[in-house]
Coordinates of C-alpha atoms in Angstrom, one line a residue:
M1 CA -4.3 -23.7 62.3
K2 CA -6.0 -20.9 64.0
Y3 CA -7.2 -17.7 62.1
Y4 CA -8.6 -14.5 63.8
S5 CA -10.0 -11.7 61.8
I6 CA -9.2 -8.2 62.3
I7 CA -11.6 -5.6 60.7
I8 CA -9.5 -2.8 59.5
N9 CA -12.2 -0.4 58.4
S10 CA -14.8 0.4 55.9
L11 CA -13.8 2.5 52.9
L12 CA -15.7 4.9 50.7
I13 CA -14.5 4.3 47.1
L14 CA -15.5 6.6 44.2
V15 CA -16.4 4.5 41.3
S16 CA -17.8 6.2 38.2
F17 CA -18.8 9.1 40.4
S18 CA -20.9 6.8 42.8
V19 CA -20.1 5.7 46.2
Q20 CA -19.5 2.2 47.1
A21 CA -18.8 0.6 50.6
Q22 CA -15.7 -1.8 51.0
D23 CA -14.5 -4.0 53.7
V24 CA -10.9 -5.2 54.0
T25 CA -10.3 -8.1 56.5
L26 CA -7.0 -9.7 57.4
F27 CA -7.0 -13.1 58.7
E28 CA -3.8 -13.5 60.7
S29 CA -1.9 -16.7 61.1
E30 CA -0.3 -17.6 64.6
T31 CA 1.0 -20.9 63.4
Y32 CA 3.0 -19.9 60.3
D33 CA 5.2 -17.4 61.6
D34 CA 8.6 -17.6 60.0
N35 CA 11.2 -16.0 57.7
M36 CA 9.3 -16.7 54.7
V37 CA 5.7 -18.2 54.0
N38 CA 4.0 -18.5 50.8
I39 CA 0.2 -19.1 50.2
A40 CA -1.2 -19.6 46.9
P41 CA -5.1 -20.2 47.1
V42 CA -7.0 -22.2 44.6
K43 CA -10.7 -22.3 44.3
I44 CA -12.0 -25.9 44.2
D45 CA -15.9 -26.4 44.3
G46 CA -17.1 -25.2 47.7
G47 CA -13.7 -24.4 49.1
Y48 CA -10.2 -23.5 48.8
I49 CA -6.9 -25.4 48.8
S50 CA -3.9 -23.4 49.9
L51 CA -0.3 -24.3 49.3
I52 CA 1.7 -23.1 52.3
V53 CA 5.5 -23.3 52.0
E54 CA 7.8 -22.6 54.9
S55 CA 11.4 -21.9 54.7
K56 CA 13.8 -21.5 57.6
E57 CA 16.3 -19.4 55.8
R58 CA 17.1 -17.9 52.6
N59 CA 20.0 -16.1 51.2
W60 CA 18.5 -13.2 49.1
E61 CA 21.9 -11.9 47.9
D62 CA 23.4 -15.4 46.6
P63 CA 22.2 -15.9 42.9
K64 CA 22.8 -19.5 43.2
M65 CA 20.0 -19.6 46.0
N66 CA 17.9 -17.5 43.8
P67 CA 18.2 -18.4 40.3
S68 CA 14.7 -17.1 39.5
S69 CA 15.6 -13.5 40.0
I70 CA 16.1 -13.0 36.2
F71 CA 12.4 -13.7 35.8
N72 CA 9.7 -11.1 36.3
K73 CA 7.7 -10.7 39.4
D74 CA 5.1 -13.4 38.6
F75 CA 7.8 -16.2 39.1
N76 CA 7.3 -17.9 42.4
Y77 CA 10.7 -19.6 43.8
T78 CA 11.2 -21.1 47.2
Y79 CA 14.5 -22.5 48.3
I80 CA 14.4 -24.9 51.4
P81 CA 17.8 -26.0 52.5
D82 CA 17.1 -28.2 55.5
E83 CA 13.4 -29.0 56.0
N84 CA 10.9 -29.3 53.3
N85 CA 7.5 -28.3 55.1
V86 CA 4.6 -28.0 52.5
Y87 CA 1.2 -28.0 53.9
L88 CA -1.9 -28.4 51.9
S89 CA -4.9 -26.8 53.5
K90 CA -8.6 -26.8 52.4
M91 CA -10.6 -23.8 53.5
D92 CA -14.3 -22.9 53.3
M93 CA -15.6 -19.6 51.9
D94 CA -15.0 -18.0 55.4
L95 CA -11.4 -19.2 55.2
N96 CA -11.9 -21.6 58.0
I97 CA -9.6 -24.6 57.8
I98 CA -11.7 -27.7 56.8
A99 CA -8.7 -30.1 56.4
E100 CA -4.8 -30.0 56.2
T101 CA -1.9 -32.4 55.6
K102 CA 1.8 -32.1 55.3
L103 CA 3.6 -33.3 52.3
L104 CA 7.1 -34.8 52.6
F105 CA 9.8 -34.7 49.8
D106 CA 12.6 -37.1 50.3
D107 CA 16.2 -36.2 49.4
A108 CA 15.3 -33.0 47.9
H109 CA 18.3 -30.5 48.0
D110 CA 16.3 -27.8 46.1
L111 CA 12.5 -27.5 45.8
N112 CA 10.6 -25.2 43.4
M113 CA 6.8 -24.9 43.8
Y114 CA 5.5 -23.7 40.5
G115 CA 1.8 -23.6 41.2
M116 CA -1.4 -25.7 41.6
Y117 CA -4.2 -25.8 38.9
N118 CA -7.7 -27.1 38.7
Y119 CA -8.9 -28.4 35.4
D120 CA -12.0 -30.7 34.6
G121 CA -12.4 -31.5 38.4
Q122 CA -8.7 -32.5 38.9
T123 CA -6.3 -30.5 41.0
T124 CA -2.6 -30.9 40.2
L125 CA 0.4 -29.5 41.9
Y126 CA 3.5 -28.8 39.9
Y127 CA 7.1 -28.8 41.5
S128 CA 10.6 -29.7 40.8
Q129 CA 13.6 -31.3 42.7
R130 CA 17.2 -31.7 42.4
K131 CA 18.4 -34.9 44.0
N132 CA 22.0 -35.7 45.4
F133 CA 23.5 -32.4 44.3
S134 CA 23.2 -33.5 40.8
N135 CA 22.9 -31.4 37.6
E136 CA 19.6 -33.0 36.9
V137 CA 16.3 -31.2 37.7
Y138 CA 13.2 -33.4 37.9
I139 CA 9.9 -32.0 37.3
Y140 CA 6.9 -33.7 38.9
S141 CA 3.0 -33.4 38.7
M142 CA 1.2 -34.4 41.7
N143 CA -2.7 -35.0 41.7
I144 CA -4.4 -34.0 44.7
D145 CA -7.4 -35.8 46.0
T146 CA -9.6 -32.8 47.3
K147 CA -11.8 -35.2 49.5
N148 CA -8.8 -36.8 51.1
L149 CA -5.7 -34.6 51.1
K150 CA -3.4 -37.4 52.2
K151 CA -3.9 -39.1 48.9
Q152 CA -1.3 -37.8 46.4
K153 CA -0.3 -39.4 43.2
R154 CA 2.9 -37.9 41.7
Q155 CA 4.9 -38.6 38.4
N156 CA 8.0 -37.5 36.8
I157 CA 6.9 -35.6 33.6
H158 CA 10.2 -33.9 32.6
T159 CA 13.9 -33.9 33.4
I160 CA 16.2 -30.8 32.7
R161 CA 19.9 -31.2 32.5
S162 CA 22.2 -28.5 33.2
P163 CA 26.2 -28.9 33.2
H164 CA 26.6 -25.6 35.2
G165 CA 24.5 -25.6 38.2
I166 CA 20.8 -25.2 38.7
P167 CA 18.9 -23.9 35.7
A168 CA 16.2 -21.1 36.4
T169 CA 12.8 -22.7 35.6
R170 CA 9.4 -21.3 35.3
L171 CA 6.0 -22.6 34.5
I172 CA 3.4 -21.0 32.2
V173 CA -0.1 -21.9 31.6
S174 CA -2.5 -21.3 28.7
P175 CA -5.3 -18.8 29.4
D176 CA -7.8 -21.7 29.1
S177 CA -5.8 -23.8 31.5
T178 CA -5.5 -26.8 29.0
K179 CA -1.8 -26.5 28.3
L180 CA 1.5 -25.7 30.2
A181 CA 5.0 -25.1 29.5
F182 CA 8.3 -25.3 31.3
I183 CA 10.9 -22.9 30.4
S184 CA 14.6 -23.2 31.9
Q185 CA 17.5 -21.1 31.2
S186 CA 21.3 -22.2 31.8
W187 CA 24.6 -21.0 30.7
L188 CA 26.9 -23.0 28.6
G189 CA 30.7 -22.7 28.9
D190 CA 32.1 -19.4 29.2
N191 CA 28.9 -17.6 28.5
A192 CA 29.3 -18.2 24.7
E193 CA 25.7 -19.7 24.6
V194 CA 22.6 -19.8 26.5
K195 CA 20.5 -22.9 26.7
L196 CA 16.8 -22.7 26.7
D197 CA 14.9 -26.1 27.8
I198 CA 11.4 -25.8 26.4
A199 CA 8.8 -28.4 27.0
L200 CA 5.0 -28.4 26.3
F201 CA 2.4 -30.5 28.1
N202 CA -1.3 -30.8 28.4
I203 CA -2.8 -29.7 31.7
Q204 CA -2.5 -33.4 33.0
G205 CA 1.2 -33.5 32.5
T206 CA 1.3 -35.5 29.3
P207 CA 4.1 -34.3 27.0
I208 CA 3.4 -32.7 23.8
W209 CA 6.8 -31.7 22.6
S210 CA 10.1 -30.6 24.0
D211 CA 13.2 -29.1 22.4
P212 CA 16.4 -27.4 23.6
V213 CA 17.0 -23.9 22.0
Y214 CA 20.5 -22.2 21.9
L215 CA 20.9 -18.5 21.8
D216 CA 24.2 -16.8 21.0
A217 CA 25.7 -14.8 23.9
T218 CA 29.3 -14.0 22.6
S219 CA 28.8 -10.4 22.4
E220 CA 25.6 -10.0 24.5
R221 CA 24.4 -10.7 27.9
I222 CA 21.0 -12.3 27.6
T223 CA 18.0 -12.1 30.4
I224 CA 14.7 -13.7 29.8
T225 CA 11.9 -11.1 30.7
D226 CA 8.6 -12.9 30.1
A227 CA 7.0 -15.9 28.5
V228 CA 3.4 -16.8 27.6
V229 CA 1.7 -20.0 25.9
D230 CA -1.7 -19.4 24.0
N231 CA -4.5 -21.8 23.8
T232 CA -3.3 -23.5 20.8
G233 CA 0.1 -24.3 22.3
N234 CA 2.3 -21.6 20.7
I235 CA 5.0 -20.3 23.0
Y236 CA 6.1 -16.8 23.0
L237 CA 9.3 -15.7 24.9
S238 CA 10.9 -12.3 25.2
Y239 CA 14.5 -11.7 26.1
K240 CA 16.8 -8.7 26.7
L241 CA 20.2 -8.4 25.3
F242 CA 22.9 -6.1 27.0
D243 CA 25.9 -5.2 25.1
K244 CA 29.0 -6.5 26.9
Y245 CA 31.1 -3.9 25.2
R246 CA 28.9 -1.0 25.8
N247 CA 31.9 1.0 26.7
Q248 CA 33.5 0.1 23.4
R249 CA 31.2 1.4 20.8
S250 CA 33.2 0.1 17.8
K251 CA 32.5 -3.5 18.9
K252 CA 30.2 -5.6 16.5
N253 CA 28.6 -9.0 16.7
K254 CA 29.7 -12.0 14.6
K255 CA 27.5 -10.6 11.8
G256 CA 29.4 -7.3 11.7
E257 CA 26.3 -5.4 13.2
K258 CA 26.9 -2.7 15.8
I259 CA 25.3 -3.9 19.1
P260 CA 23.0 -1.3 20.9
A261 CA 23.4 -1.0 24.8
Y262 CA 19.9 -2.4 25.2
D263 CA 18.0 -4.6 22.8
T264 CA 14.7 -6.6 23.0
R265 CA 13.7 -9.6 21.0
I266 CA 10.9 -12.0 20.8
I267 CA 11.4 -15.8 19.9
T268 CA 8.2 -17.7 19.1
F269 CA 7.8 -21.5 19.0
G270 CA 4.9 -23.0 16.8
L271 CA 3.4 -26.5 17.4
D272 CA 5.2 -27.5 14.5
E273 CA 8.4 -26.7 16.4
T274 CA 9.1 -23.7 13.9
E275 CA 10.9 -20.7 15.3
A276 CA 10.7 -17.1 14.5
Y277 CA 12.7 -14.0 15.9
V278 CA 11.3 -10.5 16.2
T279 CA 13.3 -7.5 17.0
I280 CA 11.0 -4.6 18.3
N281 CA 13.5 -1.5 18.3
D282 CA 13.2 0.8 15.4
Q283 CA 15.6 3.4 14.1
D284 CA 15.3 6.1 16.8
K285 CA 13.6 4.1 19.9
F286 CA 15.0 1.6 22.1
V287 CA 12.9 -0.9 24.0
R288 CA 13.8 -1.0 27.8
K289 CA 11.4 -3.6 29.0
C290 CA 9.0 -6.0 27.3
D291 CA 6.1 -8.0 28.6
L292 CA 3.8 -10.5 27.0
V293 CA 0.2 -11.1 27.5
Y294 CA -2.4 -13.3 25.8
N295 CA -5.4 -11.1 24.8
A296 CA -8.3 -13.5 25.0
T297 CA -10.7 -10.7 23.5
K298 CA -8.6 -10.3 20.5
G299 CA -7.3 -13.9 20.4
K300 CA -3.7 -13.1 20.1
V301 CA -0.5 -12.3 22.0
Q302 CA 0.5 -8.6 22.6
A303 CA 3.9 -7.3 23.7
V304 CA 3.9 -4.2 26.0
G305 CA 6.7 -2.3 27.5
T306 CA 8.8 0.9 28.0
Y307 CA 11.1 2.5 25.6
S308 CA 13.8 5.3 25.4
I309 CA 14.5 7.6 22.5
K310 CA 18.3 7.4 23.1
D311 CA 20.4 4.2 23.3
G312 CA 20.3 3.8 27.2
G313 CA 18.7 7.2 27.7
N314 CA 15.8 8.3 30.0
L315 CA 12.4 6.6 30.1
S316 CA 10.2 8.1 27.4
G317 CA 7.1 6.3 27.2
V318 CA 5.2 3.0 26.3
F319 CA 5.0 1.0 23.5
F320 CA 2.8 -2.1 22.4
T321 CA 2.6 -4.4 19.3
D322 CA 0.5 -7.3 18.3
I323 CA 1.8 -10.8 17.3
D324 CA 0.0 -12.3 14.4
P325 CA -1.3 -15.8 15.3
T326 CA -0.7 -17.2 12.0
S327 CA 2.7 -16.1 11.0
M328 CA 3.8 -15.6 14.8
K329 CA 5.6 -12.2 13.7
A330 CA 5.0 -9.0 15.3
K331 CA 3.3 -6.1 13.6
E332 CA 4.4 -2.6 13.6
S333 CA 4.9 -1.3 17.1
K334 CA 3.0 1.8 18.2
F335 CA 5.0 4.0 20.6
Y336 CA 3.4 6.6 23.1
K337 CA 5.6 9.2 24.9
F338 CA 5.0 10.5 28.2
D339 CA 3.3 14.0 28.1
K340 CA 5.1 17.0 29.6
K341 CA 2.8 17.3 32.5
L342 CA 3.5 13.5 33.5
I343 CA 7.2 14.2 33.3
S344 CA 6.9 17.4 35.3
L345 CA 5.0 15.4 38.2
I346 CA 7.4 12.5 38.2
K347 CA 10.2 15.0 38.3
K348 CA 8.7 16.2 41.6
D349 CA 8.9 12.6 42.8
G350 CA 12.9 12.8 42.7
F351 CA 13.8 12.1 39.2
G352 CA 15.2 15.1 37.2
Q353 CA 15.3 15.9 33.3
T354 CA 18.7 16.2 31.8
K355 CA 18.7 18.0 28.4
D356 CA 15.8 18.8 26.1
K357 CA 17.4 16.4 23.6
D358 CA 16.4 13.5 25.8
P359 CA 13.2 14.4 27.5
G360 CA 11.8 11.8 29.8
I361 CA 12.1 10.3 33.3
E362 CA 15.8 9.9 34.5
I363 CA 15.4 6.2 35.5
R364 CA 16.6 2.8 34.2
T365 CA 14.9 0.4 36.3
V366 CA 11.0 -0.2 36.5
E367 CA 8.7 -3.0 37.8
T368 CA 5.6 -3.6 35.6
N369 CA 2.3 -5.3 35.7
I370 CA -0.1 -5.9 33.0
H371 CA -3.9 -6.7 32.8
I372 CA -6.5 -7.0 30.0
K373 CA -10.1 -5.4 30.2
K374 CA -13.1 -7.2 29.0
N375 CA -13.2 -5.0 25.8
G376 CA -9.5 -5.9 25.1
D377 CA -7.8 -2.7 26.3
I378 CA -4.6 -3.1 28.1
V379 CA -4.0 -1.7 31.6
Y380 CA -0.1 -1.5 32.2
I381 CA 1.3 -0.4 35.4
I382 CA 4.7 0.9 35.8
Q383 CA 6.8 1.5 39.0
P384 CA 10.0 3.4 38.6
Y385 CA 12.6 2.7 41.4
K386 CA 16.3 2.7 41.9
Y387 CA 18.2 0.4 44.3
E388 CA 20.6 1.7 47.1
E389 CA 22.1 0.7 50.3
R390 CA 21.3 2.7 53.4
Y391 CA 22.7 2.9 57.0
I392 CA 20.4 2.0 59.7
N393 CA 20.8 2.8 63.4
N394 CA 19.6 -0.4 64.9
G395 CA 21.8 -0.5 68.1
F396 CA 24.3 -3.0 66.6
R397 CA 27.8 -1.7 66.2
N398 CA 30.1 -3.2 63.8
S399 CA 27.4 -5.3 62.4
A400 CA 26.3 -6.1 58.8
N401 CA 22.9 -5.2 60.1
N402 CA 23.8 -1.7 60.0
V403 CA 23.8 -1.6 56.2
E404 CA 20.4 -2.7 54.6
S405 CA 19.6 -2.7 50.9
G406 CA 16.6 -1.0 49.8
H407 CA 14.8 0.7 47.0
N408 CA 13.9 4.4 46.4
I409 CA 10.4 4.1 44.9
F410 CA 8.3 6.9 43.2
S411 CA 4.9 7.4 42.0
I412 CA 2.9 4.7 40.1
I413 CA 2.3 5.3 36.5
L414 CA -0.9 3.7 34.9
A415 CA -1.3 3.5 31.2
Q416 CA -4.7 2.4 29.7
I417 CA -3.9 1.3 26.1
T418 CA -6.4 1.1 23.3
D419 CA -5.8 0.3 19.8
S420 CA -5.1 3.9 19.0
N421 CA -4.3 5.9 22.0
V422 CA -3.0 5.7 25.7
L423 CA -4.3 7.5 28.8
Y424 CA -1.6 8.1 31.4
T425 CA -2.4 8.4 35.0
R426 CA 0.1 9.2 37.9
I427 CA -0.7 8.0 41.3
P428 CA 1.3 9.7 44.0
R429 CA 3.1 7.3 46.3
R430 CA 3.9 9.2 49.6
S431 CA 7.1 7.7 50.5
N432 CA 9.9 7.1 48.4
Y433 CA 11.7 4.5 50.3
L434 CA 11.1 0.7 50.6
S435 CA 13.3 -2.0 52.2
Q436 CA 14.3 -5.0 50.1
F437 CA 11.3 -7.2 51.5
G438 CA 8.7 -4.6 50.6
E439 CA 6.3 -4.6 47.6
L440 CA 7.4 -2.5 44.7
I441 CA 4.6 -3.2 42.2
A442 CA 1.0 -2.7 43.1
K443 CA -1.4 -5.8 42.9
T444 CA -4.1 -5.2 40.6
L445 CA -7.8 -6.0 40.2
I446 CA -10.1 -5.0 37.4
R447 CA -13.8 -5.1 38.4
N448 CA -16.5 -3.6 36.4
D449 CA -14.0 -1.9 34.2
Q450 CA -12.7 -0.1 37.3
I451 CA -9.0 -0.5 38.2
Y452 CA -8.1 -1.3 41.8
L453 CA -4.6 -1.1 43.1
L454 CA -3.3 -2.4 46.4
Y455 CA 0.2 -1.4 47.6
T456 CA 2.0 -0.2 50.5
D457 CA 3.1 3.2 51.5
Y458 CA 5.4 4.5 54.2
Y459 CA 5.3 8.0 55.6
K460 CA 5.0 9.6 59.1
N461 CA 2.5 12.4 57.8
L462 CA -0.2 10.4 55.9
E463 CA -2.0 13.7 55.3
R464 CA 0.7 15.1 53.0
R465 CA -0.4 17.0 50.0
D466 CA -0.4 15.2 46.7
D467 CA 1.7 17.9 45.2
E468 CA 4.3 17.9 47.9
K469 CA 7.7 16.5 47.2
P470 CA 8.3 13.5 49.3
K471 CA 11.3 13.3 51.5
T472 CA 13.6 10.3 51.8
M473 CA 12.6 8.3 54.9
R474 CA 15.6 6.9 56.4
N475 CA 13.8 5.3 59.3
P476 CA 10.1 4.8 58.2
S477 CA 8.0 4.4 61.2
H478 CA 4.4 4.1 59.9
S479 CA 3.4 1.7 57.3
S480 CA -0.1 1.4 55.5
L481 CA -2.0 -0.7 53.0
V482 CA -3.5 1.7 50.2
L483 CA -6.4 0.8 48.0
A484 CA -6.5 3.2 44.9
N485 CA -9.4 3.1 42.3
V486 CA -8.8 4.5 38.8
N487 CA -11.7 4.9 36.3
N488 CA -11.9 4.8 32.6
E489 CA -11.2 8.8 32.5
G490 CA -7.9 8.2 34.3
N491 CA -9.3 9.9 37.6
Y492 CA -8.1 8.1 40.8
Y493 CA -9.1 7.9 44.3
R494 CA -7.1 6.5 47.3
S495 CA -8.0 5.2 50.7
F496 CA -5.4 4.5 53.3
L497 CA -6.1 1.5 55.5
K498 CA -5.1 1.1 59.0
N499 CA -1.6 1.4 59.7
R500 CA -0.1 -2.0 60.1
A501 CA 3.0 -1.4 62.2
K502 CA 5.2 1.3 64.0
E503 CA 8.6 -0.3 63.9
E504 CA 11.7 0.3 62.0
N505 CA 12.4 -1.7 58.9
F506 CA 8.8 -2.8 58.6
S507 CA 7.8 -4.1 55.2
L508 CA 4.9 -5.7 53.5
S509 CA 4.6 -7.9 50.2
M510 CA 1.5 -9.3 48.8
S511 CA 0.0 -11.8 46.4
D512 CA -2.3 -11.2 43.5
F513 CA -6.0 -11.1 44.1
Q514 CA -8.0 -14.4 43.9
A515 CA -11.8 -14.4 43.4
I516 CA -13.9 -15.8 46.1
N517 CA -17.2 -14.8 44.7
R518 CA -18.8 -12.1 42.6
S519 CA -18.1 -9.4 45.4
E520 CA -15.2 -10.8 47.4
Y521 CA -11.6 -11.2 46.5
M522 CA -8.7 -12.8 48.4
F523 CA -5.2 -11.6 48.7
T524 CA -2.2 -12.7 51.0
S525 CA 0.3 -10.5 52.8
Y526 CA 3.6 -11.2 54.3
I527 CA 4.5 -9.0 57.0
G528 CA 8.3 -8.9 57.7
G529 CA 9.9 -6.5 60.3
L530 CA 13.2 -6.3 62.3
F531 CA 11.9 -8.7 65.0
S532 CA 8.6 -10.1 63.6
N533 CA 7.3 -12.0 60.6
K534 CA 3.7 -12.9 59.9
R535 CA 1.6 -14.1 57.0
N536 CA -1.9 -12.9 56.7
I537 CA -5.0 -13.9 54.5
G538 CA -6.9 -10.8 53.5
T539 CA -10.1 -10.2 51.7
V540 CA -11.6 -7.1 49.8
S541 CA -15.5 -6.9 49.7
F542 CA -17.4 -4.9 47.1
N543 CA -21.0 -4.0 48.1

């Protein structure tokens, strides 16, 4: 594999009122140029091993081909219908290829790559296969010999049985990398029940416990939103309930309780296999989205999300709550509403405001990201958007290519949450249109308590004023990477990197940052356009 570097430019970033120089470098791949390529770098001693997965085709609209869509953005799912091309590559600190090999998977109609982890000198790849179109999914661990990549040893560590198609499965790992858990979701019968298959292992793949859990879905539609496992092995799972009868408000569940349009609950599983259910909503607030994170500084799991003050109403603010590690039950939630200035700025981005009785942001869909500072404070990033289809003039008549699915995206909301307060920052996003393959949520890096966001932006006039209302771009012709810095006071500074393309339907998606050393971080980017697709490995350096 051949990589060549393109130096984009040097940036001047304002950090705590001082100036630092930064270099951003992209290493573009000529070998892996396809519809979709995933690279997941893992640091091992003096080098990296990257997992590179190629796929010849993928139907993004068919939920059977993308069962992981119910999970959040951290879940990595790859569907390979014909060829199973998996490459393992070891790279040095300059991202030069030291060695690589190709793995072959026999008789695998569906292949899921969950991730590769290094613990106590052993590197393990976890994946699953479904053979012969059966209803059994086999989960494997594969030990990688980092000195000789061609030596792999795999074993079947768990089997998931689903009577109705392929269950959506995700892998979660404890913060200290000693335990991992697989959680799969499948529907039973006529959607009367949802089956959760939960299995806990140590990092070497040795089973600790496994158990099926059944959730009543007679009156509600259930969607898993997030899951974490703590260092002890306790599992926390959040899920969202949608009222199937929201247009018939007299409908009640089996217990005779009236069902709200939206409801969020957390179910916890202890090592003794005890279960506890937590409902976060209170009398006059309705949780819209709930993310879970293990706060290592405080030694407990915290739930963070967005809420509305009306059942199914506007986005009103952010909440968070602690889950007691002993009782595994949530403490009283704290709700922080958006201030009027923030709502006014977001309103300029394209959202309006209905009545004073329901102040807030008129949006019902958000992507979120959560990080923890060294002092235990929470950084919560919210990207409001709405989904739409648009007509594109691409020269084809009477073609499905004339209609493209896309997202109207708006300014990023960043919340810095302490035990007693929240500080909101709005980061303007200059374009409010992004195609379906583009990146909605910014990738986040926290360094020296400074918050760095890497995201994409599209606008012909990159010098547009921050307070100028963006116009919907039907044919975005310029694309740019943006690196934004937010300090503890909520002030932000943005740097626009070199434009990456000047073609219609250009889009870019990125991976999270991976630390190379104390001053250099790696990310991967997938460039997809109307006639070109490329995968890049990029680095951000801090002087």
